[in-house]
Coordinates of C-alpha atoms and ligand atoms in Angstrom, one line a residue:
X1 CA 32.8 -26.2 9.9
X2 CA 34.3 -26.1 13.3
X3 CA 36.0 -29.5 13.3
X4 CA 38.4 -28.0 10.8
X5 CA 39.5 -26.4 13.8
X6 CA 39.9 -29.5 15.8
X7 CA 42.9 -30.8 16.2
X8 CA 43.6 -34.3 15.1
X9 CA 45.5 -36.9 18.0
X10 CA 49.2 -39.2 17.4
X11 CA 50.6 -41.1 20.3
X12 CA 53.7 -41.5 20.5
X13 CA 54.8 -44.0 23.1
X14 CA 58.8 -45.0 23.4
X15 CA 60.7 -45.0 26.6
X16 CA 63.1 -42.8 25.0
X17 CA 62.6 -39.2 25.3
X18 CA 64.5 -38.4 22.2
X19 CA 62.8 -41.0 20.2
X20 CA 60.0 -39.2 20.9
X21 CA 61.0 -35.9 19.9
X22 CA 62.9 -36.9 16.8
X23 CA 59.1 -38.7 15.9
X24 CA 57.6 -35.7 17.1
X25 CA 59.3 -33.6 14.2
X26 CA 58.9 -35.8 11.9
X27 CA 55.5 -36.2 11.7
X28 CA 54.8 -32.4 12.4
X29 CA 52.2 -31.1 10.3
X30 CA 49.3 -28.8 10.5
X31 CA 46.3 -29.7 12.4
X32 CA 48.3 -33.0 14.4
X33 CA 49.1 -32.8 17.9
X34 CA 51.2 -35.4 19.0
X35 CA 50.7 -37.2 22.7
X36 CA 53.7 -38.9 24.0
X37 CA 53.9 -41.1 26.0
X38 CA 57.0 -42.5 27.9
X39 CA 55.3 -46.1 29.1
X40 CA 52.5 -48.1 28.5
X41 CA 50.2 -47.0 31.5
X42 CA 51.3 -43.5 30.4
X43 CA 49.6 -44.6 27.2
X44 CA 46.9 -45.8 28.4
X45 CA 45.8 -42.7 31.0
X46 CA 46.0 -40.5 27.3
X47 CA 44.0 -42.8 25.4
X48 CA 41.5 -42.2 28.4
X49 CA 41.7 -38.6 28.0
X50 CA 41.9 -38.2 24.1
X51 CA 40.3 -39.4 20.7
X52 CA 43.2 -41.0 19.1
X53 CA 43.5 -41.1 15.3
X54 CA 46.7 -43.4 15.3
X55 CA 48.9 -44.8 18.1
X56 CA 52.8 -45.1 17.3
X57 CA 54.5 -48.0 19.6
X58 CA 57.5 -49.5 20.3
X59 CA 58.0 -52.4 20.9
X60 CA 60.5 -53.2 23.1
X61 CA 59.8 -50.8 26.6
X62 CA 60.8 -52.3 30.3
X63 CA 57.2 -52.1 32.0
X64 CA 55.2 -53.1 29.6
X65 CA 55.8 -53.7 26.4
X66 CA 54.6 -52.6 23.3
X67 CA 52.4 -55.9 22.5
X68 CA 50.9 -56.0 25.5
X69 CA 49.8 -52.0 25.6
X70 CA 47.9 -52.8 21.9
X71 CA 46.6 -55.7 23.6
X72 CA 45.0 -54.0 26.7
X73 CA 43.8 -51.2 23.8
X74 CA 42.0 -53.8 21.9
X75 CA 40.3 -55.5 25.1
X76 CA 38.5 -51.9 25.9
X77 CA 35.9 -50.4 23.9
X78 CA 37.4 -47.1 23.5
X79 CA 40.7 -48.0 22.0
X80 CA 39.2 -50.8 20.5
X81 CA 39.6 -49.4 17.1
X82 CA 42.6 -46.8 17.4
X83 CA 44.9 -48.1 14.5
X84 CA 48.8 -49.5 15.4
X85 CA 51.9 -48.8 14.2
X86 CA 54.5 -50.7 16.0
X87 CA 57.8 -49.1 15.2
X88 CA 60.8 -52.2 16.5
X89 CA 64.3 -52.7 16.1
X90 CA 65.6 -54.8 13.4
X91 CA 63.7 -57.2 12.0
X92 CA 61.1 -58.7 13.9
X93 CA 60.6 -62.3 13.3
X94 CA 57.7 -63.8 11.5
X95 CA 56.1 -65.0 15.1
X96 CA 56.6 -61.4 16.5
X97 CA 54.7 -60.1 14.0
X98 CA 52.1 -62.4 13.7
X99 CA 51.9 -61.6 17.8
X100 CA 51.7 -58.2 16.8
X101 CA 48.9 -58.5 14.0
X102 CA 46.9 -60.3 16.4
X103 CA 47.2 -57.2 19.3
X104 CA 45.7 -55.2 16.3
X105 CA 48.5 -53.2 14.4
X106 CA 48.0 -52.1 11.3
X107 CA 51.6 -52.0 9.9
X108 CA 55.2 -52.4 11.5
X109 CA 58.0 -49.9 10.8
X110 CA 61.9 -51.0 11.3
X111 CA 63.9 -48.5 13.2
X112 CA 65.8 -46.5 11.8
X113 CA 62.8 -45.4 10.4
X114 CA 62.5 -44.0 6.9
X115 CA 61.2 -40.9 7.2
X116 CA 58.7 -40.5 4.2
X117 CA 57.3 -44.1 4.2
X118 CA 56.5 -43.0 8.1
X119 CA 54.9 -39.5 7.1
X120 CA 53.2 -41.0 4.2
X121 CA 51.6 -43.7 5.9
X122 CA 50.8 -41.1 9.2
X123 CA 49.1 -39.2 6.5
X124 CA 46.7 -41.6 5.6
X125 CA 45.4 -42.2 9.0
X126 CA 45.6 -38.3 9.5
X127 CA 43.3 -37.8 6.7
X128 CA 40.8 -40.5 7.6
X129 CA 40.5 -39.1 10.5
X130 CA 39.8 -35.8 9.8
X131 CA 36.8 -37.4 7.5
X132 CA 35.2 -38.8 10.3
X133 CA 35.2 -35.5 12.7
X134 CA 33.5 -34.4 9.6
X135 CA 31.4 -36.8 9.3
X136 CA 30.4 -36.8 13.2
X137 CA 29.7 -32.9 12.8
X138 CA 27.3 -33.8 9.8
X139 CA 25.6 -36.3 11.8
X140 CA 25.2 -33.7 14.8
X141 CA 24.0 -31.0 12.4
X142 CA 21.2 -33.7 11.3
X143 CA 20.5 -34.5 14.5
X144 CA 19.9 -30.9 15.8
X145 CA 18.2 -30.3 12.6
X146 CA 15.8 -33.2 13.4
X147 CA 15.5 -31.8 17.1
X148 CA 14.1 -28.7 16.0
X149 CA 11.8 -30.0 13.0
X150 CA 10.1 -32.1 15.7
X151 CA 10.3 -28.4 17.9
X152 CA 8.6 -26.9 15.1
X153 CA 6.1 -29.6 14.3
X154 CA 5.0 -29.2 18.3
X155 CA 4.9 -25.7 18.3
X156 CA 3.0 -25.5 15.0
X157 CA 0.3 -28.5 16.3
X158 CA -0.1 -26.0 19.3
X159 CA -0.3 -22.7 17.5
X160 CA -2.9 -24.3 14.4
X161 CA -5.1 -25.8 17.7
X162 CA -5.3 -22.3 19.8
X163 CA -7.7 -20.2 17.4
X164 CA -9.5 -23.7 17.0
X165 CA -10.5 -23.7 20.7
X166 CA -12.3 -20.3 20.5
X167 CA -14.3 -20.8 17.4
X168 CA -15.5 -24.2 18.9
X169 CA -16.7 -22.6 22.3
X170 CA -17.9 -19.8 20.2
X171 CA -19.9 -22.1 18.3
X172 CA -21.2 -23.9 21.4
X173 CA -22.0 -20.8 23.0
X174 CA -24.3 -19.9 19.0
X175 CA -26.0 -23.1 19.5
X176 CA -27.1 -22.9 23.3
X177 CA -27.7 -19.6 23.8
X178 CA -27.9 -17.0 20.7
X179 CA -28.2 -13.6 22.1
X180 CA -28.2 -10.7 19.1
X181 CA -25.0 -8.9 21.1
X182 CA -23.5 -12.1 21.8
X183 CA -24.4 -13.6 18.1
X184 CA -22.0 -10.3 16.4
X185 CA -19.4 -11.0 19.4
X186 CA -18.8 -14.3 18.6
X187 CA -18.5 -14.0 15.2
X188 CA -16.1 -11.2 15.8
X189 CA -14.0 -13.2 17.7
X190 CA -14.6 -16.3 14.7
X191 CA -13.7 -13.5 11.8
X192 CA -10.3 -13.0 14.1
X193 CA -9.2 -16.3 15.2
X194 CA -9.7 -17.3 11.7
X195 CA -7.6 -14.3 10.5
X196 CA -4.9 -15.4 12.9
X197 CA -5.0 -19.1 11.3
X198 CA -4.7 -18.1 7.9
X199 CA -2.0 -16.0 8.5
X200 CA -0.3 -18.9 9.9
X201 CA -0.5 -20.8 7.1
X202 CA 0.0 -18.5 4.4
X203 CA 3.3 -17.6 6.2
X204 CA 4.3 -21.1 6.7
X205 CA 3.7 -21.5 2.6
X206 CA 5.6 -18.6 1.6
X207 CA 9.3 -19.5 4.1
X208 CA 9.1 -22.6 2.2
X209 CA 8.5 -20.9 -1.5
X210 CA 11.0 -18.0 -0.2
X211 CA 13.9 -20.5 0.9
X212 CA 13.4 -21.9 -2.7
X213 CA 13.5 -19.2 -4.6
X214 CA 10.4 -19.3 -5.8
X215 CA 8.8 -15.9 -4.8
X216 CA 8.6 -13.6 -7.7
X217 CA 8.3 -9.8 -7.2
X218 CA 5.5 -7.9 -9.1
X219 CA 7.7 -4.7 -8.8
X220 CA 6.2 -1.7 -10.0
X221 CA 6.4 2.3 -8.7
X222 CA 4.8 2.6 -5.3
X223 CA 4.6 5.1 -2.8
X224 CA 5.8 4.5 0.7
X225 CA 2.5 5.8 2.3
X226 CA 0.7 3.5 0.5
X227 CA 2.6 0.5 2.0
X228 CA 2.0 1.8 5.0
X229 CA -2.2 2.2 5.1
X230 CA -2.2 -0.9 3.9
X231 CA -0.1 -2.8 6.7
X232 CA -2.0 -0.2 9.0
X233 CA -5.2 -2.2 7.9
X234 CA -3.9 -5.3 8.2
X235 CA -2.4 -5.3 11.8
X236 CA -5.2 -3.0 13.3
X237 CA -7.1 -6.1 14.9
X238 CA -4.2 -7.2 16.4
X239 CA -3.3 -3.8 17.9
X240 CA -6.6 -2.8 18.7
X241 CA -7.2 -6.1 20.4
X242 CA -4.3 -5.3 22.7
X243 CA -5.1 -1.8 23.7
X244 CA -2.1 -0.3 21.9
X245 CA -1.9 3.5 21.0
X246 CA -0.3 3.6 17.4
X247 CA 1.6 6.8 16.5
X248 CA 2.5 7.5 12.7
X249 CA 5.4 9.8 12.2
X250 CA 5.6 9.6 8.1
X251 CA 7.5 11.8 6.0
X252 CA 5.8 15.2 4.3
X253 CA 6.6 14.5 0.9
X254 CA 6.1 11.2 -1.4
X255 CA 8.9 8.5 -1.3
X256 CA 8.8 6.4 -4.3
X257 CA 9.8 3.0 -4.3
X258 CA 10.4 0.2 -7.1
X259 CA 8.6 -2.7 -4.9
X260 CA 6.1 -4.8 -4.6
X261 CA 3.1 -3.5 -2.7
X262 CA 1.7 -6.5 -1.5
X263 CA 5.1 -8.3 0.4
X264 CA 6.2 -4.6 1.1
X265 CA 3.1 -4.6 3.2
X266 CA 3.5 -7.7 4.3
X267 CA 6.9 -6.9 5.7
X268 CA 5.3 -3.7 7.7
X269 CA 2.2 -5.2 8.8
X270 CA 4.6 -8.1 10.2
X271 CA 6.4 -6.0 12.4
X272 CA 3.2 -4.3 13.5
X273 CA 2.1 -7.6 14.6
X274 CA 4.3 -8.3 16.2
X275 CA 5.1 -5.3 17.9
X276 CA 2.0 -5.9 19.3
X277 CA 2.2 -8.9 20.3
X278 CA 5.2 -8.4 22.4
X279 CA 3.9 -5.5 24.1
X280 CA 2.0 -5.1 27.2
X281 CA -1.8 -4.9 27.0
X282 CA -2.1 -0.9 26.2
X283 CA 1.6 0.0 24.8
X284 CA 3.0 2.6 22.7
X285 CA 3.5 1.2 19.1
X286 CA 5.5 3.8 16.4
X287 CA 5.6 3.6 12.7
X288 CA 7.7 6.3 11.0
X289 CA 8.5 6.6 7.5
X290 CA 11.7 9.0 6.2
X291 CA 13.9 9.4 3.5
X292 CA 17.3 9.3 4.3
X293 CA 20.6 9.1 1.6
X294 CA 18.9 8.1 -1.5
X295 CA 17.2 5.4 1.0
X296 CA 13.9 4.7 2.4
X297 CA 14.1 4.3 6.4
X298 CA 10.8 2.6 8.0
X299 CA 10.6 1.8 11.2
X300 CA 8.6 0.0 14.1
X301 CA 9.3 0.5 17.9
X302 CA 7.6 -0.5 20.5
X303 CA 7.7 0.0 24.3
X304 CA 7.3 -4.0 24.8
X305 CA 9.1 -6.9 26.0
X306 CA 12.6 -6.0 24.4
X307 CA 14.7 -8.9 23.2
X308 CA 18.1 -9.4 25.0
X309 CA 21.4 -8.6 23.2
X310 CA 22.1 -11.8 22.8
X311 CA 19.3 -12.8 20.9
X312 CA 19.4 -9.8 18.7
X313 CA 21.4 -11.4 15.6
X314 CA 19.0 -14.4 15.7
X315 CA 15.7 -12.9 15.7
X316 CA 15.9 -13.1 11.9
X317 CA 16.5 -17.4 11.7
X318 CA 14.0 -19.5 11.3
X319 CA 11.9 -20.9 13.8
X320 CA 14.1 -18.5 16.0
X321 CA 11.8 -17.4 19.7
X322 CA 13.1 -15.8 22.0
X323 CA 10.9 -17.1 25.0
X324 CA 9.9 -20.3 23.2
X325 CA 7.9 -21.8 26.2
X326 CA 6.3 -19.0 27.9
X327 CA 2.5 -19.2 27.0
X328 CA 2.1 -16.4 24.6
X329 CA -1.4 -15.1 24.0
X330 CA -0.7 -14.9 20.3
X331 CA 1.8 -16.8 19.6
X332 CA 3.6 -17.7 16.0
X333 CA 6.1 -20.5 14.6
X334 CA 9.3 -18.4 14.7
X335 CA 9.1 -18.1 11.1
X336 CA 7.5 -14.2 10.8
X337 CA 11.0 -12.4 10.7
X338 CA 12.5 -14.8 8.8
X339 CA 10.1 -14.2 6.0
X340 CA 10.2 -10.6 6.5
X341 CA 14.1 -10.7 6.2
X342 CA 14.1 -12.4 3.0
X343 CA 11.5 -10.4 1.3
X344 CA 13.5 -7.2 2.3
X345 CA 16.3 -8.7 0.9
X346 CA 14.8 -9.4 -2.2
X347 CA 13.8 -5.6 -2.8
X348 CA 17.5 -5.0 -2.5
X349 CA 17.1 -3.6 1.3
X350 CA 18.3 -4.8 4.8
X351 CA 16.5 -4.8 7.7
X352 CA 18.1 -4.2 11.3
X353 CA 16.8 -5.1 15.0
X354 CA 17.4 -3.0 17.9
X355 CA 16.7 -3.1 22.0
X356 CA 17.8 -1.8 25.1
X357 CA 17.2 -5.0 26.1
X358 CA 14.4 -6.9 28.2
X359 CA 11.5 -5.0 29.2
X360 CA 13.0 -1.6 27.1
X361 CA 11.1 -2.3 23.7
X362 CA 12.4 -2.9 20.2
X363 CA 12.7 -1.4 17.0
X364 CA 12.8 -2.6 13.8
X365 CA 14.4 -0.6 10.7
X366 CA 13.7 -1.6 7.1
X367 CA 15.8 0.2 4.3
X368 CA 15.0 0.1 0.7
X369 CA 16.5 2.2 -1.9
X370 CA 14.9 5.2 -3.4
X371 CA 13.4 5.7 -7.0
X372 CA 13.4 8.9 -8.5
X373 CA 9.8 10.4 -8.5
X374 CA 7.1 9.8 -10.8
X375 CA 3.5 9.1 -9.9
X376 CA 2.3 6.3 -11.7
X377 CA -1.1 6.7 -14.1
X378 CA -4.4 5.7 -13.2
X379 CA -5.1 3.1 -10.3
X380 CA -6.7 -0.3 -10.6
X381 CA -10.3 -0.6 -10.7
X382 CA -12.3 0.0 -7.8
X383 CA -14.5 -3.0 -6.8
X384 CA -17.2 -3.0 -4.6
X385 CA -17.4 -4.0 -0.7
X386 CA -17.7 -7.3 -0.2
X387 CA -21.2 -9.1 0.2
X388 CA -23.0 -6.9 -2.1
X389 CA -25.5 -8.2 -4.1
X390 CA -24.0 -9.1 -8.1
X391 CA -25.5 -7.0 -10.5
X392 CA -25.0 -9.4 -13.1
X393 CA -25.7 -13.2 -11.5
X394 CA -24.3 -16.1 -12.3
X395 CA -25.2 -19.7 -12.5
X396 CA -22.3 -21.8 -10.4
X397 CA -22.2 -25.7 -9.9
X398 CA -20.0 -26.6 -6.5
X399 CA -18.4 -29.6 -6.6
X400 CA -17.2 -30.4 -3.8
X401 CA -17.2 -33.8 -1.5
X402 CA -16.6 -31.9 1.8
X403 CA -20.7 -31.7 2.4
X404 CA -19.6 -28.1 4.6
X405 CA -17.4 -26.7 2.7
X406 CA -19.7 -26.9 -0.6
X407 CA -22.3 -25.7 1.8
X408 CA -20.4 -22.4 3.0
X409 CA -19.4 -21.5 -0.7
X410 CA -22.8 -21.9 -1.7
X411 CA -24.4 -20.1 1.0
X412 CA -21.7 -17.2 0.5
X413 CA -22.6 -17.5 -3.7
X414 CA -26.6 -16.6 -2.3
X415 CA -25.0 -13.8 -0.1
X416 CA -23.5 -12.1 -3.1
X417 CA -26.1 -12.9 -5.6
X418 CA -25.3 -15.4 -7.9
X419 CA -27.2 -19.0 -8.1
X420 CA -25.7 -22.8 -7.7
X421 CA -26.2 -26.2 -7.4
X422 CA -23.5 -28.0 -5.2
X423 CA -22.9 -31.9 -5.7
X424 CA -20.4 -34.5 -3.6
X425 CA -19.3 -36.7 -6.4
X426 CA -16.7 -36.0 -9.1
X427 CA -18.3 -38.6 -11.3
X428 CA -21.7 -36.6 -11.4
X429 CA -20.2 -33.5 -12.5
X430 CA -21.0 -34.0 -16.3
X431 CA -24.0 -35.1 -16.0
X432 CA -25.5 -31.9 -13.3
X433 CA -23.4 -29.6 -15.3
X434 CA -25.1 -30.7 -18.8
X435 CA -28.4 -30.2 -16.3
X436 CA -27.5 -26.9 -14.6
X437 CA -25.5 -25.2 -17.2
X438 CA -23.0 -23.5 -15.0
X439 CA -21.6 -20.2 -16.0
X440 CA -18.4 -21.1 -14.1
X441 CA -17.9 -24.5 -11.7
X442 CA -16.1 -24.3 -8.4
X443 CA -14.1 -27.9 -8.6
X444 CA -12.6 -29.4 -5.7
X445 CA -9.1 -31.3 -6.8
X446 CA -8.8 -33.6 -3.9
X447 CA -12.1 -36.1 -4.1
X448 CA -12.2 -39.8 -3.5
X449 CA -14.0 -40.9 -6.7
X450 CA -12.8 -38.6 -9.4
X451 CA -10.3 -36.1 -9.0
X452 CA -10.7 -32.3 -9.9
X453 CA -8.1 -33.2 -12.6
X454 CA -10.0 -36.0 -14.3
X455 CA -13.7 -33.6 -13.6
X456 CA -11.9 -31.0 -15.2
X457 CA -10.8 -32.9 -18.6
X458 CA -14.9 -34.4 -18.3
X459 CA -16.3 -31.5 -18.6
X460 CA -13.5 -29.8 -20.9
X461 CA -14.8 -32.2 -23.2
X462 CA -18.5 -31.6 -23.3
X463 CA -19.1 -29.1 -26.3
X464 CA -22.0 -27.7 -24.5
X465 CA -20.2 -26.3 -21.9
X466 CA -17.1 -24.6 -23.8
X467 CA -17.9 -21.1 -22.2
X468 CA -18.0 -22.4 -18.7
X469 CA -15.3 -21.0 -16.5
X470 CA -13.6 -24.1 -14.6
X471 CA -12.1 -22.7 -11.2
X472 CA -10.1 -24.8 -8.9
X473 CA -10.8 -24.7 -5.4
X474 CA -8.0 -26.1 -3.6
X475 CA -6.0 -26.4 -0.2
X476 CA -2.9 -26.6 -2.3
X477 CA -1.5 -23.1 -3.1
X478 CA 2.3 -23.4 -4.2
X479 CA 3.3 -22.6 -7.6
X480 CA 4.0 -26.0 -8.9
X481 CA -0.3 -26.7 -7.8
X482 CA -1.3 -23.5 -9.6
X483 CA 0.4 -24.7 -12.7
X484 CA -0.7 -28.4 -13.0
X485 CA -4.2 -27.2 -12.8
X486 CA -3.5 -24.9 -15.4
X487 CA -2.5 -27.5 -17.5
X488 CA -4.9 -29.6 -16.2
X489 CA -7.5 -27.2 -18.4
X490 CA -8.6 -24.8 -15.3
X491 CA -9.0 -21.3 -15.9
X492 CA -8.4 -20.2 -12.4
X493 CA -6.9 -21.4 -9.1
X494 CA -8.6 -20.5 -6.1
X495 CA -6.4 -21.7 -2.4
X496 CA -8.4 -22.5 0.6
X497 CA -10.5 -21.0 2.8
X498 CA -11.5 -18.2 -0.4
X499 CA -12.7 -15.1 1.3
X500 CA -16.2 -13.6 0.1
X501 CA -14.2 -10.6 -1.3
X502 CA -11.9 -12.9 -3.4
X503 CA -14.7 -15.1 -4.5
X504 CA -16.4 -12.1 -5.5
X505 CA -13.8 -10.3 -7.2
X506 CA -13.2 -13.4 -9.4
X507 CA -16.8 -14.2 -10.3
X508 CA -17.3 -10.4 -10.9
X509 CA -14.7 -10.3 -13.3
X510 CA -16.3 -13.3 -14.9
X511 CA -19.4 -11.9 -15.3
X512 CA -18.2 -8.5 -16.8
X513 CA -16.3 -11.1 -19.4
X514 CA -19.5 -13.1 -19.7
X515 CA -21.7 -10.0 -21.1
X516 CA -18.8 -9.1 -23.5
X517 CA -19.3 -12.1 -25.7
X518 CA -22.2 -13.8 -26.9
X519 CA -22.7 -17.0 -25.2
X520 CA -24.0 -20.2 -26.8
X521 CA -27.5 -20.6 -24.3
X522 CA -29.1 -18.0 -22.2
X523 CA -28.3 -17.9 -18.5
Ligands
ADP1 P1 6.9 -15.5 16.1 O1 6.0 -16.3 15.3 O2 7.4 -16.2 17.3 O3 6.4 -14.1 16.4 P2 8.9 -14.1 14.5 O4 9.9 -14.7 13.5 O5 8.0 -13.1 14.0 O6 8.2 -15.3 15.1 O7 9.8 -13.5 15.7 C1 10.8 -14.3 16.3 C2 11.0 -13.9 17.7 O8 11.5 -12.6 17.9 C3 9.7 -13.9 18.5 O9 9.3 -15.2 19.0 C4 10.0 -13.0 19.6 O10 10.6 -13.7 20.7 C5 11.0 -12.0 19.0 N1 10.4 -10.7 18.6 C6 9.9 -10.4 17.4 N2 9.4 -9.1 17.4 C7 9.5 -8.7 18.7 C8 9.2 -7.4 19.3 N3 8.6 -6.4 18.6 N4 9.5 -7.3 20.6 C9 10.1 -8.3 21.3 N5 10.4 -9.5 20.8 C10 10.1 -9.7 19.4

């Protein structure tokens, strides 16, 4: 903490300079710097000047004596509270004390002075005073904390409100005037903006699960070029929407990596966003791939904005911006790179910044250690695009008491095949389930009359419908969410907005389930 590097203020005030030396040595120590001072307005014009943790006075001085100095101390507000040790020559009578008590000392000491009593006692005030710099820094560290939370919560109102502005025009523009070519424009622009907000969230979720250690790896054997397609795909709207040429410069041969394939992408297509972001409409963006030492190098230039030097080591902190207020096109939070450092970190690999400063471009180099090679056996199944029709359809009760968002899930169910009912009210559930009979029900936890909790342990209970899949549908996507529901007696957790390719994937796999066993009606 840098007030351990303060130093901590004595005055000394005697008319006698070798009074104040001989003090001077005897209360030497590390960390003290000692004033002195050889009269009272001496005193006084130091107290001005410096934070004094305890003043040391005599008593008896020509000008002005030593009562009267701690006097004019106590009358000011500054020196109100400086602690007095009045240091006098034989012993002072009870009245001169009491005087003295009154000016605000703390203690008297008779000359000749014993030296430890007086370095013992100094030490106390030294100590104090060294508590309450630290205690100031504290308090100054909160307080800069608190600046940039409010900062943060500014930047993220403005950055959550700019893709809404678009899709609301956009849907303005549907309603008054729905041109086919404008129609698929629009809802371009919607599929993007939306994109762009989800991203935003998911990334704010995951710094606060990364910063508690509460990320876990699914490591397994993946191949660099993998990583790469797969952040290619991610971060080719962006790119594409800013006219940038990307250049791939990848390694011949396969470099194998023990990582996980999903935040290893996430890292890449990171950088590629923002490598595009920084850059000029129609820039130069470069992702190379190489192995290096027993080390995989990957890296992301651009021919962009450039950071300055001095901003280089703090690209990585959180809510860390370089050009905080310029209006950005695509902005963020400042919390990209501080994600993408962490999850680097966590695959036991460091990742560097680099620019020739403003205007010159960056690059960004990830390193990862090698694993030796070994192609892994047979990939994961391969599903279907999304929005094709379900070859095996299900019956789905959406529960739900957002009227629009049970209406979008149901209308995307239709798109993909399957058939629902939606209802508003937890405390209906039982009864349109025992109705319906649902093959699986998409629960809402949040609703005002019942939660998805209590629906859950309803309909858990009715015998009827013990082969109904019960999946939570939920804004609320940390760890500790996904595990109350599953206590809760949910089978699966699905986090808000659920894409038509995740709600298909799920219910797809609930279907193939649903033919493997015999179940107790027909659907
Ligand atoms: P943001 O959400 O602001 O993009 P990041 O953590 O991803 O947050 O980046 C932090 C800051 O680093 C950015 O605000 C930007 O100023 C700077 N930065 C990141 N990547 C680049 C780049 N490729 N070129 C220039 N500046 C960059």
């Amino acid at each position: 903490m840098t007030s351990e590097a303060r130093p901590v203020h004595f005055l000394l005030v005697d008319d006698l300079e070798e009074n104040l030396l001989s003090l001077e040595g005897l209360l030497r120590r590390d960390g003290l710097l000692c004033l002195k001072a050889r009269s009272g307005n001496e005193a006084l014009e130091l107290l001005l000047q410096y934070d004094v943790a305890l003043g040391l006075l005599d008593v008896q001085m020509p000008d002005m004596d030593g009562f009267e100095l701690a006097e004019l101390m106590r009358g000011t507000e500054r020196t109100r509270g400086v602690p007095i040790i009045f240091l006098t020559a034989g012993s002072a009578d009870r009245q001169r004390r009491f005087r003295g008590y009154e000016a605000g000392a703390v203690d008297f000491l008779n000359k000749p002075i014993e030296s430890d009593v007086l370095r013992s006692k100094a030490g106390v005030f030294f100590e104090l005073h060294r508590q309450r710099q630290q205690i100031a820094a504290q308090r100054d560290e909160l307080r800069e904390a608190d600046r940039r939370k409010d900062e943060f919560l500014a930047t993220l109102a403005h950055e959550l409100r700019n893709p809404l502005a678009p899709i609301r025009s956009g849907l303005e523009v549907l309603r008054a005037a729905p041109t086919a070519a404008r129609t698929a424009q629009i809802h371009e622009m919607m599929d993007r903006q939306l994109s762009h907000l989800v991203r935003l969230i998911d990334d704010l979720l995951d710094v606060s699960r990364v910063s508690q250690g509460k990320i876990e790896l699914r490591k397994e054997k993946v191949e660099v070029k993998e990583i790469l397609n797969t952040a290619r795909e991610a971060s080719d709207p962006l790119i594409a929407a800013g006219n940038h040429t990307l250049a791939l410069d990848v390694e011949n041969g396969p470099i194998w990596l023990e990582a996980d394939p999903t935040r290893l992408s996430q890292v890449v297509s990171n950088l590629l966003n923002n490598a595009a972001k920084y850059t000029p409409e129609g820039g130069k963006i470069s992702l190379s791939a190489h192995a290096q030492g027993g080390e995989a190098l990957i890296s992301v230039s651009d021919n962009g904005v450039g950071i300055p030097s001095e901003m280089l080591p703090r690209v990585f902190d959180l809510f860390t911006q370089v050009n905080a207020n310029l209006a950005r096109a695509q902005g963020g939070l400042g919390i990209g790179l501080a994600l993408v450092r962490r999850l680097v970190e966590m695959h036991g690999g460091v990742i560097n910044a680099a620019s020739d400063g403003p205007g010159k471009g960056s690059t960004f180099t990830v390193r990862l250690p090698m694993v030796a090679a070994e192609p892994k056996a047979g990939l994961g199944a391969v599903s279907s695009p999304a929005g094709s029709l379900s070859q095996n359809p299900l019956r789905i009760l959406v529960i739900d008491d957002n009227i629009d968002v049970a209406q979008t899930v149901g209308w995307m169910l239709e798109t993909i095949g399957h058939e629902y009912r939606l209802i508003h009210e937890g405390k209906r559930a039982v009864e349109a389930a025992r109705a319906f009979r649902p093959d699986a029900v998409l629960l809402d936890i949040g609703m005002p009359d019942m939660d998805g909790y209590a629906v859950c342990e309803a309909l858990r209970a009715e015998s009827l419908l013990k082969n109904t899949v019960l999946i939570a549908q939920t804004g609320w996507g940390r760890d500790r969410d996904r595990s109350t529901s599953r206590q809760a007696g949910f089978d699966h957790h699905l986090v808000k907005p659920v894409s038509l390719e995740a709600l298909e994937q799920l219910l797809s796999a609930i279907a193939d389930n649903r033919v493997s066993y015999t179940k107790g009606h027909s659907g």
